[in-house]
Amino acid sequence: MRGQGWAKRIGAVAGAGALTLAWVLVGCDSVMEAMGESLPTGRPEPCPEGGVRLVEGEGNAAMGLRVADFQLINCGSAAYRLEGYPEIRLLDGEDRPLQVDIGHGTHGVTSSAAADGDAPPQRVTLEPGQAATTGLLWRNLVTGSTVPAAEGRVLELVPKPGAPRLTLRLSAPVDLGDTGKLGLSAWSAPGR
């Protein structure tokens, strides 16, 4: 009995060694194909028109108060300057615009002591590869049955006047309930 356990272990080690050797000799692409794994394309996503990319950051939901951060990454080859607030629009799951009252800062959603959204706008310059952040603040609150609850599934954002509109499908919805009110923070540089 004791010898069989060791034989299985040695067989497993030998098998792993053979797989590693095959990987080195044949190349990982062939081994991955043989194992039924998909191959990475190796092609990075092209930088959108305008030289910046919008990505979803972290969010937080506590006791009905919601926050979501979004990063604008300079994927171009020149510096990108921002100041103030982006222009945003929320769309539902069928890409229809939602009626939302969007205001700067906390916009009365909560007290400024509870959130950082009321920081004054500052000029932000992003060198290639750097990112700036903006955030949304809202309450998931349903106050009556006569107004349907709104749920944003797509964020459209114009980083600055004259820039191309960026569209991002959200992994977590902006679940406004029936409040229809959203706070928007100014652009901020990393580390601020």
PDB file of C-alpha atoms in Angstrom:
ATOM      1  CA  MET A   1       0.000   0.000   0.000  1.00  0.00           C
ATOM      2  CA  ARG A   2       2.692   2.397   0.983  1.00  0.00           C
ATOM      3  CA  GLY A   3       4.540   1.879  -2.325  1.00  0.00           C
ATOM      4  CA  GLN A   4       1.421   2.673  -4.386  1.00  0.00           C
ATOM      5  CA  GLY A   5       1.078   6.146  -2.808  1.00  0.00           C
ATOM      6  CA  TRP A   6       4.619   7.014  -3.721  1.00  0.00           C
ATOM      7  CA  ALA A   7       4.154   5.623  -7.231  1.00  0.00           C
ATOM      8  CA  LYS A   8       1.158   7.916  -7.761  1.00  0.00           C
ATOM      9  CA  ARG A   9       3.106  10.910  -6.507  1.00  0.00           C
ATOM     10  CA  ILE A  10       6.113  10.128  -8.701  1.00  0.00           C
ATOM     11  CA  GLY A  11       3.781   9.619 -11.700  1.00  0.00           C
ATOM     12  CA  ALA A  12       2.147  12.986 -11.037  1.00  0.00           C
ATOM     13  CA  VAL A  13       5.529  14.725 -10.776  1.00  0.00           C
ATOM     14  CA  ALA A  14       6.748  13.025 -13.960  1.00  0.00           C
ATOM     15  CA  GLY A  15       3.541  14.017 -15.759  1.00  0.00           C
ATOM     16  CA  ALA A  16       3.911  17.624 -14.657  1.00  0.00           C
ATOM     17  CA  GLY A  17       7.531  17.587 -15.781  1.00  0.00           C
ATOM     18  CA  ALA A  18       6.551  16.189 -19.182  1.00  0.00           C
ATOM     19  CA  LEU A  19       3.867  18.861 -19.563  1.00  0.00           C
ATOM     20  CA  THR A  20       6.368  21.574 -18.672  1.00  0.00           C
ATOM     21  CA  LEU A  21       8.890  20.163 -21.147  1.00  0.00           C
ATOM     22  CA  ALA A  22       6.193  20.002 -23.852  1.00  0.00           C
ATOM     23  CA  TRP A  23       5.276  23.587 -23.075  1.00  0.00           C
ATOM     24  CA  VAL A  24       8.879  24.678 -23.559  1.00  0.00           C
ATOM     25  CA  LEU A  25       9.591  22.569 -26.654  1.00  0.00           C
ATOM     26  CA  VAL A  26       6.297  22.996 -28.480  1.00  0.00           C
ATOM     27  CA  GLY A  27       5.337  26.434 -27.228  1.00  0.00           C
ATOM     28  CA  CYS A  28       2.554  27.493 -24.935  1.00  0.00           C
ATOM     29  CA  ASP A  29       0.170  28.236 -27.842  1.00  0.00           C
ATOM     30  CA  SER A  30       0.118  24.614 -29.010  1.00  0.00           C
ATOM     31  CA  VAL A  31      -0.204  23.254 -25.478  1.00  0.00           C
ATOM     32  CA  MET A  32      -3.048  25.648 -24.671  1.00  0.00           C
ATOM     33  CA  GLU A  33      -4.847  24.671 -27.893  1.00  0.00           C
ATOM     34  CA  ALA A  34      -4.422  20.990 -27.058  1.00  0.00           C
ATOM     35  CA  MET A  35      -5.865  21.606 -23.593  1.00  0.00           C
ATOM     36  CA  GLY A  36      -8.857  23.424 -25.120  1.00  0.00           C
ATOM     37  CA  GLU A  37      -7.856  26.788 -23.654  1.00  0.00           C
ATOM     38  CA  SER A  38      -8.407  29.990 -25.592  1.00  0.00           C
ATOM     39  CA  LEU A  39      -5.343  31.909 -26.644  1.00  0.00           C
ATOM     40  CA  PRO A  40      -4.827  35.526 -25.692  1.00  0.00           C
ATOM     41  CA  THR A  41      -5.049  37.756 -28.736  1.00  0.00           C
ATOM     42  CA  GLY A  42      -1.926  39.657 -27.773  1.00  0.00           C
ATOM     43  CA  ARG A  43      -3.402  42.768 -29.363  1.00  0.00           C
ATOM     44  CA  PRO A  44      -3.998  45.598 -26.918  1.00  0.00           C
ATOM     45  CA  GLU A  45      -7.281  47.433 -27.246  1.00  0.00           C
ATOM     46  CA  PRO A  46      -6.748  50.519 -29.411  1.00  0.00           C
ATOM     47  CA  CYS A  47      -6.860  53.909 -27.740  1.00  0.00           C
ATOM     48  CA  PRO A  48     -10.219  55.587 -28.450  1.00  0.00           C
ATOM     49  CA  GLU A  49     -10.530  58.767 -30.477  1.00  0.00           C
ATOM     50  CA  GLY A  50      -9.472  61.648 -28.260  1.00  0.00           C
ATOM     51  CA  GLY A  51      -6.618  59.738 -26.608  1.00  0.00           C
ATOM     52  CA  VAL A  52      -8.362  58.693 -23.375  1.00  0.00           C
ATOM     53  CA  ARG A  53     -10.104  55.564 -22.117  1.00  0.00           C
ATOM     54  CA  LEU A  54     -12.882  55.403 -19.481  1.00  0.00           C
ATOM     55  CA  VAL A  55     -12.832  52.544 -16.977  1.00  0.00           C
ATOM     56  CA  GLU A  56     -15.044  51.668 -14.042  1.00  0.00           C
ATOM     57  CA  GLY A  57     -13.356  51.980 -10.666  1.00  0.00           C
ATOM     58  CA  GLU A  58     -14.548  50.848  -7.299  1.00  0.00           C
ATOM     59  CA  GLY A  59     -17.962  51.396  -5.841  1.00  0.00           C
ATOM     60  CA  ASN A  60     -19.477  51.244  -2.395  1.00  0.00           C
ATOM     61  CA  ALA A  61     -23.019  50.829  -1.165  1.00  0.00           C
ATOM     62  CA  ALA A  62     -23.811  51.400   2.483  1.00  0.00           C
ATOM     63  CA  MET A  63     -27.278  51.868   3.963  1.00  0.00           C
ATOM     64  CA  GLY A  64     -28.755  53.129   0.695  1.00  0.00           C
ATOM     65  CA  LEU A  65     -25.962  55.647  -0.024  1.00  0.00           C
ATOM     66  CA  ARG A  66     -24.042  54.662  -3.146  1.00  0.00           C
ATOM     67  CA  VAL A  67     -20.767  55.849  -4.637  1.00  0.00           C
ATOM     68  CA  ALA A  68     -18.988  54.812  -7.830  1.00  0.00           C
ATOM     69  CA  ASP A  69     -15.623  55.983  -9.150  1.00  0.00           C
ATOM     70  CA  PHE A  70     -14.546  56.182 -12.774  1.00  0.00           C
ATOM     71  CA  GLN A  71     -11.051  56.644 -14.150  1.00  0.00           C
ATOM     72  CA  LEU A  72     -10.078  58.445 -17.313  1.00  0.00           C
ATOM     73  CA  ILE A  73      -6.757  57.025 -18.526  1.00  0.00           C
ATOM     74  CA  ASN A  74      -4.549  58.925 -20.951  1.00  0.00           C
ATOM     75  CA  CYS A  75      -3.728  56.223 -23.508  1.00  0.00           C
ATOM     76  CA  GLY A  76      -2.527  58.768 -26.069  1.00  0.00           C
ATOM     77  CA  SER A  77       0.942  60.132 -26.691  1.00  0.00           C
ATOM     78  CA  ALA A  78       0.454  63.735 -25.487  1.00  0.00           C
ATOM     79  CA  ALA A  79      -0.543  65.413 -22.233  1.00  0.00           C
ATOM     80  CA  TYR A  80      -4.321  65.631 -21.636  1.00  0.00           C
ATOM     81  CA  ARG A  81      -5.725  68.565 -19.662  1.00  0.00           C
ATOM     82  CA  LEU A  82      -8.932  68.522 -17.621  1.00  0.00           C
ATOM     83  CA  GLU A  83     -10.648  71.085 -15.467  1.00  0.00           C
ATOM     84  CA  GLY A  84     -13.975  71.057 -13.710  1.00  0.00           C
ATOM     85  CA  TYR A  85     -16.607  68.376 -14.212  1.00  0.00           C
ATOM     86  CA  PRO A  86     -17.270  65.906 -17.001  1.00  0.00           C
ATOM     87  CA  GLU A  87     -20.602  65.958 -18.796  1.00  0.00           C
ATOM     88  CA  ILE A  88     -22.450  62.712 -18.095  1.00  0.00           C
ATOM     89  CA  ARG A  89     -25.645  60.944 -19.083  1.00  0.00           C
ATOM     90  CA  LEU A  90     -27.102  57.663 -17.791  1.00  0.00           C
ATOM     91  CA  LEU A  91     -28.861  55.172 -20.040  1.00  0.00           C
ATOM     92  CA  ASP A  92     -31.023  52.212 -19.049  1.00  0.00           C
ATOM     93  CA  GLY A  93     -30.397  48.596 -20.104  1.00  0.00           C
ATOM     94  CA  GLU A  94     -31.943  49.297 -23.516  1.00  0.00           C
ATOM     95  CA  ASP A  95     -29.734  52.361 -24.109  1.00  0.00           C
ATOM     96  CA  ARG A  96     -32.555  54.861 -23.471  1.00  0.00           C
ATOM     97  CA  PRO A  97     -31.616  58.077 -21.599  1.00  0.00           C
ATOM     98  CA  LEU A  98     -32.835  58.297 -17.989  1.00  0.00           C
ATOM     99  CA  GLN A  99     -34.356  61.454 -16.546  1.00  0.00           C
ATOM    100  CA  VAL A 100     -31.806  62.278 -13.844  1.00  0.00           C
ATOM    101  CA  ASP A 101     -31.109  65.539 -12.012  1.00  0.00           C
ATOM    102  CA  ILE A 102     -27.286  65.645 -12.098  1.00  0.00           C
ATOM    103  CA  GLY A 103     -25.562  68.233  -9.929  1.00  0.00           C
ATOM    104  CA  HIS A 104     -22.009  69.104  -8.963  1.00  0.00           C
ATOM    105  CA  GLY A 105     -20.629  67.852  -5.666  1.00  0.00           C
ATOM    106  CA  THR A 106     -22.888  65.967  -3.300  1.00  0.00           C
ATOM    107  CA  HIS A 107     -25.893  67.829  -4.812  1.00  0.00           C
ATOM    108  CA  GLY A 108     -27.900  67.467  -1.612  1.00  0.00           C
ATOM    109  CA  VAL A 109     -27.706  63.670  -1.736  1.00  0.00           C
ATOM    110  CA  THR A 110     -25.853  63.682   1.591  1.00  0.00           C
ATOM    111  CA  SER A 111     -23.933  66.091   3.815  1.00  0.00           C
ATOM    112  CA  SER A 112     -20.458  67.065   2.606  1.00  0.00           C
ATOM    113  CA  ALA A 113     -19.044  65.665   5.862  1.00  0.00           C
ATOM    114  CA  ALA A 114     -20.027  62.201   4.673  1.00  0.00           C
ATOM    115  CA  ALA A 115     -18.487  62.396   1.199  1.00  0.00           C
ATOM    116  CA  ASP A 116     -15.560  63.939  -0.664  1.00  0.00           C
ATOM    117  CA  GLY A 117     -17.665  64.995  -3.664  1.00  0.00           C
ATOM    118  CA  ASP A 118     -17.708  68.706  -2.791  1.00  0.00           C
ATOM    119  CA  ALA A 119     -13.979  69.301  -3.370  1.00  0.00           C
ATOM    120  CA  PRO A 120     -13.548  72.351  -5.643  1.00  0.00           C
ATOM    121  CA  PRO A 121     -12.499  71.762  -9.258  1.00  0.00           C
ATOM    122  CA  GLN A 122      -8.792  71.962 -10.015  1.00  0.00           C
ATOM    123  CA  ARG A 123      -6.782  71.809 -13.212  1.00  0.00           C
ATOM    124  CA  VAL A 124      -5.497  68.287 -13.860  1.00  0.00           C
ATOM    125  CA  THR A 125      -2.842  67.420 -16.451  1.00  0.00           C
ATOM    126  CA  LEU A 126      -2.466  63.752 -17.341  1.00  0.00           C
ATOM    127  CA  GLU A 127       0.751  62.610 -18.920  1.00  0.00           C
ATOM    128  CA  PRO A 128       0.526  59.456 -21.086  1.00  0.00           C
ATOM    129  CA  GLY A 129      -0.389  56.497 -18.863  1.00  0.00           C
ATOM    130  CA  GLN A 130      -1.768  58.637 -16.007  1.00  0.00           C
ATOM    131  CA  ALA A 131      -5.406  58.670 -14.872  1.00  0.00           C
ATOM    132  CA  ALA A 132      -7.869  61.130 -13.353  1.00  0.00           C
ATOM    133  CA  THR A 133     -10.914  60.183 -11.304  1.00  0.00           C
ATOM    134  CA  THR A 134     -14.501  61.386 -11.075  1.00  0.00           C
ATOM    135  CA  GLY A 135     -17.228  59.941  -8.903  1.00  0.00           C
ATOM    136  CA  LEU A 136     -20.989  59.550  -8.709  1.00  0.00           C
ATOM    137  CA  LEU A 137     -23.003  59.747  -5.488  1.00  0.00           C
ATOM    138  CA  TRP A 138     -26.669  58.757  -5.113  1.00  0.00           C
ATOM    139  CA  ARG A 139     -29.240  57.153  -2.838  1.00  0.00           C
ATOM    140  CA  ASN A 140     -31.084  53.987  -3.677  1.00  0.00           C
ATOM    141  CA  LEU A 141     -34.407  55.114  -2.311  1.00  0.00           C
ATOM    142  CA  VAL A 142     -37.968  54.313  -3.327  1.00  0.00           C
ATOM    143  CA  THR A 143     -40.488  56.732  -1.843  1.00  0.00           C
ATOM    144  CA  GLY A 144     -43.671  55.750  -3.677  1.00  0.00           C
ATOM    145  CA  SER A 145     -45.248  53.416  -6.189  1.00  0.00           C
ATOM    146  CA  THR A 146     -46.283  56.062  -8.734  1.00  0.00           C
ATOM    147  CA  VAL A 147     -42.767  56.770 -10.042  1.00  0.00           C
ATOM    148  CA  PRO A 148     -40.859  53.772 -11.470  1.00  0.00           C
ATOM    149  CA  ALA A 149     -37.398  53.039 -10.077  1.00  0.00           C
ATOM    150  CA  ALA A 150     -34.559  54.073 -12.410  1.00  0.00           C
ATOM    151  CA  GLU A 151     -31.500  51.943 -13.030  1.00  0.00           C
ATOM    152  CA  GLY A 152     -28.590  53.207 -15.104  1.00  0.00           C
ATOM    153  CA  ARG A 153     -26.714  50.469 -16.974  1.00  0.00           C
ATOM    154  CA  VAL A 154     -24.628  52.627 -19.331  1.00  0.00           C
ATOM    155  CA  LEU A 155     -22.610  55.757 -18.597  1.00  0.00           C
ATOM    156  CA  GLU A 156     -21.918  58.257 -21.354  1.00  0.00           C
ATOM    157  CA  LEU A 157     -19.230  60.776 -20.481  1.00  0.00           C
ATOM    158  CA  VAL A 158     -17.674  63.768 -22.233  1.00  0.00           C
ATOM    159  CA  PRO A 159     -14.399  64.471 -20.354  1.00  0.00           C
ATOM    160  CA  LYS A 160     -14.186  68.152 -21.351  1.00  0.00           C
ATOM    161  CA  PRO A 161     -15.890  70.505 -23.802  1.00  0.00           C
ATOM    162  CA  GLY A 162     -15.255  69.478 -27.409  1.00  0.00           C
ATOM    163  CA  ALA A 163     -13.944  65.984 -26.533  1.00  0.00           C
ATOM    164  CA  PRO A 164     -15.505  62.831 -28.010  1.00  0.00           C
ATOM    165  CA  ARG A 165     -18.215  61.113 -25.954  1.00  0.00           C
ATOM    166  CA  LEU A 166     -17.086  57.888 -24.231  1.00  0.00           C
ATOM    167  CA  THR A 167     -19.528  55.059 -23.500  1.00  0.00           C
ATOM    168  CA  LEU A 168     -19.117  52.486 -20.723  1.00  0.00           C
ATOM    169  CA  ARG A 169     -21.397  49.524 -19.912  1.00  0.00           C
ATOM    170  CA  LEU A 170     -21.478  49.310 -16.120  1.00  0.00           C
ATOM    171  CA  SER A 171     -20.767  46.099 -14.223  1.00  0.00           C
ATOM    172  CA  ALA A 172     -22.898  47.378 -11.326  1.00  0.00           C
ATOM    173  CA  PRO A 173     -25.974  49.519 -12.037  1.00  0.00           C
ATOM    174  CA  VAL A 174     -26.592  53.044 -10.818  1.00  0.00           C
ATOM    175  CA  ASP A 175     -29.764  52.073  -8.939  1.00  0.00           C
ATOM    176  CA  LEU A 176     -31.365  55.444  -8.251  1.00  0.00           C
ATOM    177  CA  GLY A 177     -34.699  54.150  -7.015  1.00  0.00           C
ATOM    178  CA  ASP A 178     -37.238  56.926  -7.682  1.00  0.00           C
ATOM    179  CA  THR A 179     -35.084  59.791  -6.378  1.00  0.00           C
ATOM    180  CA  GLY A 180     -33.739  60.721  -9.822  1.00  0.00           C
ATOM    181  CA  LYS A 181     -30.912  62.680  -8.177  1.00  0.00           C
ATOM    182  CA  LEU A 182     -27.187  62.180  -8.724  1.00  0.00           C
ATOM    183  CA  GLY A 183     -24.086  64.008  -7.427  1.00  0.00           C
ATOM    184  CA  LEU A 184     -20.965  64.281  -9.603  1.00  0.00           C
ATOM    185  CA  SER A 185     -17.465  65.104  -8.360  1.00  0.00           C
ATOM    186  CA  ALA A 186     -14.926  67.209 -10.235  1.00  0.00           C
ATOM    187  CA  TRP A 187     -11.946  65.570 -11.925  1.00  0.00           C
ATOM    188  CA  SER A 188      -9.157  64.807  -9.489  1.00  0.00           C
ATOM    189  CA  ALA A 189      -5.610  63.643 -10.066  1.00  0.00           C
ATOM    190  CA  PRO A 190      -4.319  60.427  -8.487  1.00  0.00           C
ATOM    191  CA  GLY A 191      -3.321  60.851  -4.848  1.00  0.00           C
ATOM    192  CA  ARG A 192      -5.559  63.850  -4.163  1.00  0.00           C
TER     193      ARG A 192
END
